[in-house]
PDB file of C-alpha atoms in Angstrom:
ATOM      1  CA  ALA A  12     109.633 116.775  94.766  1.00 49.00           C
ATOM      2  CA  THR A  13     105.853 115.484  94.529  1.00 49.00           C
ATOM      3  CA  SER A  14     103.662 117.666  92.257  1.00 50.00           C
ATOM      4  CA  THR A  15     100.089 116.810  91.741  1.00 50.00           C
ATOM      5  CA  ALA A  16      98.150 117.817  88.595  1.00 50.00           C
ATOM      6  CA  PRO A  17      94.494 117.194  89.341  1.00 47.00           C
ATOM      7  CA  SER A  18      92.696 116.054  86.072  1.00 44.00           C
ATOM      8  CA  SER A  19      89.245 114.662  85.159  1.00 41.00           C
ATOM      9  CA  SER A  20      88.410 111.737  82.891  1.00 45.00           C
ATOM     10  CA  VAL A  21      85.290 109.854  81.511  1.00 50.00           C
ATOM     11  CA  SER A  22      85.471 107.560  84.644  1.00 56.00           C
ATOM     12  CA  GLY A  23      86.006 110.354  87.094  1.00 62.00           C
ATOM     13  CA  ALA A  24      88.431 112.695  88.801  1.00 78.00           C
ATOM     14  CA  TYR A  25      92.158 111.596  89.485  1.00 74.00           C
ATOM     15  CA  SER A  26      95.511 113.161  90.388  1.00 76.00           C
ATOM     16  CA  ASP A  27      98.807 112.298  88.759  1.00 77.00           C
ATOM     17  CA  PHE A  28     102.167 112.593  90.661  1.00 74.00           C
ATOM     18  CA  GLN A  29     105.754 112.542  89.607  1.00 80.00           C
ATOM     19  CA  LEU A  30     107.900 109.466  90.867  1.00 79.00           C
ATOM     20  CA  SER A  31     111.463 110.034  91.891  1.00 82.00           C
ATOM     21  CA  ASP A  32     114.247 108.395  90.125  1.00 85.00           C
ATOM     22  CA  LEU A  33     114.725 105.951  92.699  1.00 83.00           C
ATOM     23  CA  ALA A  34     110.995 104.931  92.586  1.00 81.00           C
ATOM     24  CA  GLN A  35     110.985 104.657  88.931  1.00 85.00           C
ATOM     25  CA  SER A  36     114.258 102.462  88.974  1.00 86.00           C
ATOM     26  CA  LEU A  37     112.750 100.197  91.679  1.00 84.00           C
ATOM     27  CA  ALA A  38     109.553  99.885  89.719  1.00 85.00           C
ATOM     28  CA  ALA A  39     111.488  98.828  86.477  1.00 90.00           C
ATOM     29  CA  ARG A  40     113.468  96.384  88.328  1.00 86.00           C
ATOM     30  CA  GLN A  41     110.363  94.767  89.939  1.00 86.00           C
ATOM     31  CA  THR A  42     108.615  94.542  86.625  1.00 90.00           C
ATOM     32  CA  HIS A  43     111.557  93.121  84.919  1.00 87.00           C
ATOM     33  CA  ALA A  44     111.848  90.459  87.896  1.00 82.00           C
ATOM     34  CA  LYS A  45     107.917  89.645  87.813  1.00 84.00           C
ATOM     35  CA  GLN A  46     108.369  88.984  83.940  1.00 85.00           C
ATOM     36  CA  VAL A  47     111.539  86.779  83.945  1.00 81.00           C
ATOM     37  CA  VAL A  48     112.021  85.264  87.270  1.00 75.00           C
ATOM     38  CA  PRO A  49     109.961  82.161  88.364  1.00 75.00           C
ATOM     39  CA  HIS A  50     107.492  83.058  91.150  1.00 75.00           C
ATOM     40  CA  TYR A  51     105.442  81.224  93.686  1.00 75.00           C
ATOM     41  CA  TYR A  52     103.075  82.452  96.157  1.00 80.00           C
ATOM     42  CA  LEU A  53     102.225  81.346  99.747  1.00 80.00           C
ATOM     43  CA  SER A  54      99.550  82.587 101.875  1.00 87.00           C
ATOM     44  CA  VAL A  55      98.731  82.121 105.697  1.00 87.00           C
ATOM     45  CA  ASP A  56      96.591  83.316 108.353  1.00 93.00           C
ATOM     46  CA  LEU A  57      98.311  84.141 111.579  1.00 91.00           C
ATOM     47  CA  ASN A  58      96.925  84.262 114.958  1.00 95.00           C
ATOM     48  CA  LEU A  59      99.036  86.952 116.745  1.00 95.00           C
ATOM     49  CA  THR A  60      97.461  86.828 119.990  1.00 96.00           C
ATOM     50  CA  GLU A  61     100.426  85.405 121.877  1.00 96.00           C
ATOM     51  CA  LEU A  62     102.909  87.394 119.967  1.00 96.00           C
ATOM     52  CA  LEU A  63     101.179  90.531 121.077  1.00 96.00           C
ATOM     53  CA  LYS A  64     101.285  89.428 124.639  1.00 97.00           C
ATOM     54  CA  ILE A  65     105.136  88.842 124.361  1.00 95.00           C
ATOM     55  CA  ARG A  66     105.767  91.914 122.566  1.00 95.00           C
ATOM     56  CA  THR A  67     103.761  94.032 125.486  1.00 94.00           C
ATOM     57  CA  ILE A  68     105.907  92.015 128.182  1.00 93.00           C
ATOM     58  CA  PHE A  69     109.073  92.562 126.303  1.00 91.00           C
ATOM     59  CA  ASN A  70     108.475  96.301 125.863  1.00 91.00           C
ATOM     60  CA  ALA A  71     107.416  96.717 129.461  1.00 90.00           C
ATOM     61  CA  GLN A  72     110.700  95.083 130.574  1.00 87.00           C
ATOM     62  CA  ALA A  73     112.759  97.363 128.484  1.00 84.00           C
ATOM     63  CA  ALA A  74     110.859 100.596 129.680  1.00 84.00           C
ATOM     64  CA  ALA A  75     111.438  99.538 133.331  1.00 81.00           C
ATOM     65  CA  ALA A  76     115.029  98.833 132.645  1.00 78.00           C
ATOM     66  CA  LYS A  77     115.559 102.087 130.732  1.00 75.00           C
ATOM     67  CA  LYS A  78     118.650 100.649 129.308  1.00 62.00           C
ATOM     68  CA  LYS A  79     121.055 103.346 128.051  1.00 60.00           C
ATOM     69  CA  GLY A  80     121.398 103.089 124.175  1.00 58.00           C
ATOM     70  CA  SER A  81     117.980 101.404 123.917  1.00 61.00           C
ATOM     71  CA  VAL A  82     116.508 101.286 120.306  1.00 64.00           C
ATOM     72  CA  GLY A  83     112.973 101.855 121.472  1.00 78.00           C
ATOM     73  CA  GLU A  84     110.049  99.551 121.444  1.00 89.00           C
ATOM     74  CA  LEU A  85     109.704  96.339 119.428  1.00 93.00           C
ATOM     75  CA  SER A  86     107.095  96.480 116.767  1.00 92.00           C
ATOM     76  CA  VAL A  87     105.117  93.673 115.238  1.00 94.00           C
ATOM     77  CA  GLN A  88     107.109  94.118 112.100  1.00 92.00           C
ATOM     78  CA  ASP A  89     110.179  93.288 114.261  1.00 93.00           C
ATOM     79  CA  PHE A  90     108.830  89.915 115.323  1.00 95.00           C
ATOM     80  CA  LEU A  91     107.498  89.149 111.678  1.00 93.00           C
ATOM     81  CA  VAL A  92     110.893  89.870 110.168  1.00 94.00           C
ATOM     82  CA  LYS A  93     112.751  87.666 112.626  1.00 95.00           C
ATOM     83  CA  ALA A  94     110.053  84.911 112.067  1.00 94.00           C
ATOM     84  CA  ALA A  95     110.534  85.170 108.524  1.00 93.00           C
ATOM     85  CA  ALA A  96     114.412  84.949 108.936  1.00 95.00           C
ATOM     86  CA  MET A  97     113.896  81.899 111.081  1.00 95.00           C
ATOM     87  CA  ALA A  98     111.590  79.918 108.495  1.00 93.00           C
ATOM     88  CA  VAL A  99     114.281  80.803 105.889  1.00 93.00           C
ATOM     89  CA  GLN A 100     116.844  79.186 107.999  1.00 94.00           C
ATOM     90  CA  GLN A 101     114.728  76.020 108.358  1.00 95.00           C
ATOM     91  CA  VAL A 102     114.065  75.899 104.521  1.00 93.00           C
ATOM     92  CA  PRO A 103     117.442  77.000 102.834  1.00 89.00           C
ATOM     93  CA  ASP A 104     116.129  76.303  99.501  1.00 88.00           C
ATOM     94  CA  VAL A 105     113.855  79.508  99.470  1.00 87.00           C
ATOM     95  CA  ASN A 106     117.007  81.477 100.144  1.00 90.00           C
ATOM     96  CA  GLY A 107     118.205  82.027  96.706  1.00 87.00           C
ATOM     97  CA  SER A 108     118.192  83.808  93.626  1.00 83.00           C
ATOM     98  CA  TRP A 109     117.424  83.261  90.069  1.00 78.00           C
ATOM     99  CA  MET A 110     120.642  83.654  87.950  1.00 80.00           C
ATOM    100  CA  ASP A 111     119.405  82.703  84.398  1.00 76.00           C
ATOM    101  CA  THR A 112     121.203  79.361  84.246  1.00 84.00           C
ATOM    102  CA  PHE A 113     121.573  78.309  87.911  1.00 87.00           C
ATOM    103  CA  VAL A 114     120.087  79.263  91.268  1.00 86.00           C
ATOM    104  CA  ARG A 115     122.318  80.785  93.791  1.00 90.00           C
ATOM    105  CA  ARG A 116     121.590  79.770  97.504  1.00 92.00           C
ATOM    106  CA  TYR A 117     122.794  82.244 100.211  1.00 92.00           C
ATOM    107  CA  GLU A 118     124.193  81.408 103.567  1.00 91.00           C
ATOM    108  CA  GLN A 119     122.993  84.348 105.452  1.00 94.00           C
ATOM    109  CA  VAL A 120     119.453  85.612 105.540  1.00 94.00           C
ATOM    110  CA  ASP A 121     118.951  89.222 104.306  1.00 94.00           C
ATOM    111  CA  ILE A 122     115.448  90.664 104.543  1.00 93.00           C
ATOM    112  CA  ASN A 123     114.550  93.554 102.133  1.00 89.00           C
ATOM    113  CA  LEU A 124     111.770  95.905 102.986  1.00 89.00           C
ATOM    114  CA  VAL A 125     109.928  98.055 100.825  1.00 83.00           C
ATOM    115  CA  MET A 126     108.336 101.318 102.293  1.00 83.00           C
ATOM    116  CA  GLY A 127     106.968 104.333 100.758  1.00 80.00           C
ATOM    117  CA  ALA A 128     104.214 106.777 100.197  1.00 79.00           C
ATOM    118  CA  GLY A 129     103.508 108.896  97.210  1.00 73.00           C
ATOM    119  CA  SER A 130     106.887 109.388  95.232  1.00 71.00           C
ATOM    120  CA  TYR A 131     109.000 108.522  98.418  1.00 78.00           C
ATOM    121  CA  VAL A 132     110.391 104.943  98.357  1.00 78.00           C
ATOM    122  CA  ALA A 133     112.926 103.324 100.944  1.00 83.00           C
ATOM    123  CA  THR A 134     114.202  99.798 100.225  1.00 84.00           C
ATOM    124  CA  PRO A 135     116.515  99.099 103.505  1.00 90.00           C
ATOM    125  CA  VAL A 136     118.032  95.601 103.580  1.00 92.00           C
ATOM    126  CA  LEU A 137     118.363  94.052 106.773  1.00 94.00           C
ATOM    127  CA  ARG A 138     121.621  92.006 106.677  1.00 95.00           C
ATOM    128  CA  ASN A 139     122.150  88.708 108.385  1.00 95.00           C
ATOM    129  CA  VAL A 140     118.670  88.852 110.160  1.00 95.00           C
ATOM    130  CA  GLY A 141     119.111  85.065 111.142  1.00 90.00           C
ATOM    131  CA  ALA A 142     122.123  85.667 113.223  1.00 93.00           C
ATOM    132  CA  ARG A 143     120.739  88.746 114.943  1.00 92.00           C
ATOM    133  CA  GLY A 144     118.177  89.031 117.829  1.00 89.00           C
ATOM    134  CA  LEU A 145     114.959  90.811 117.955  1.00 86.00           C
TER     135      LEU A 145
END
């Protein structure tokens, strides 16, 4: 349950809220990994104009077909997750985990998403994304 306790400080007003056990655990694991696992950062600008056009076409075709059991519209996130999986397949050395004395390289591409608001956090793992369609 989220509880807010409005308070004030010298620098201004603020609100505190309690974190769920899951959110605290996730934060502790991420902090630990940030401290002990080697990291590198990549940054890229994307022009999504063509992706958005293709997404519109795919979603229009799916709506017209009204396939039974359809999972709904494709999101931009769906395309980006699939693109990330395809990139990892092309450069398999980035699909690994630091294991203190060795690096473990994985054969399948799993993508972990972190979503949340306030004290709510969800961390679904999308398994074998490289072998799946959109």
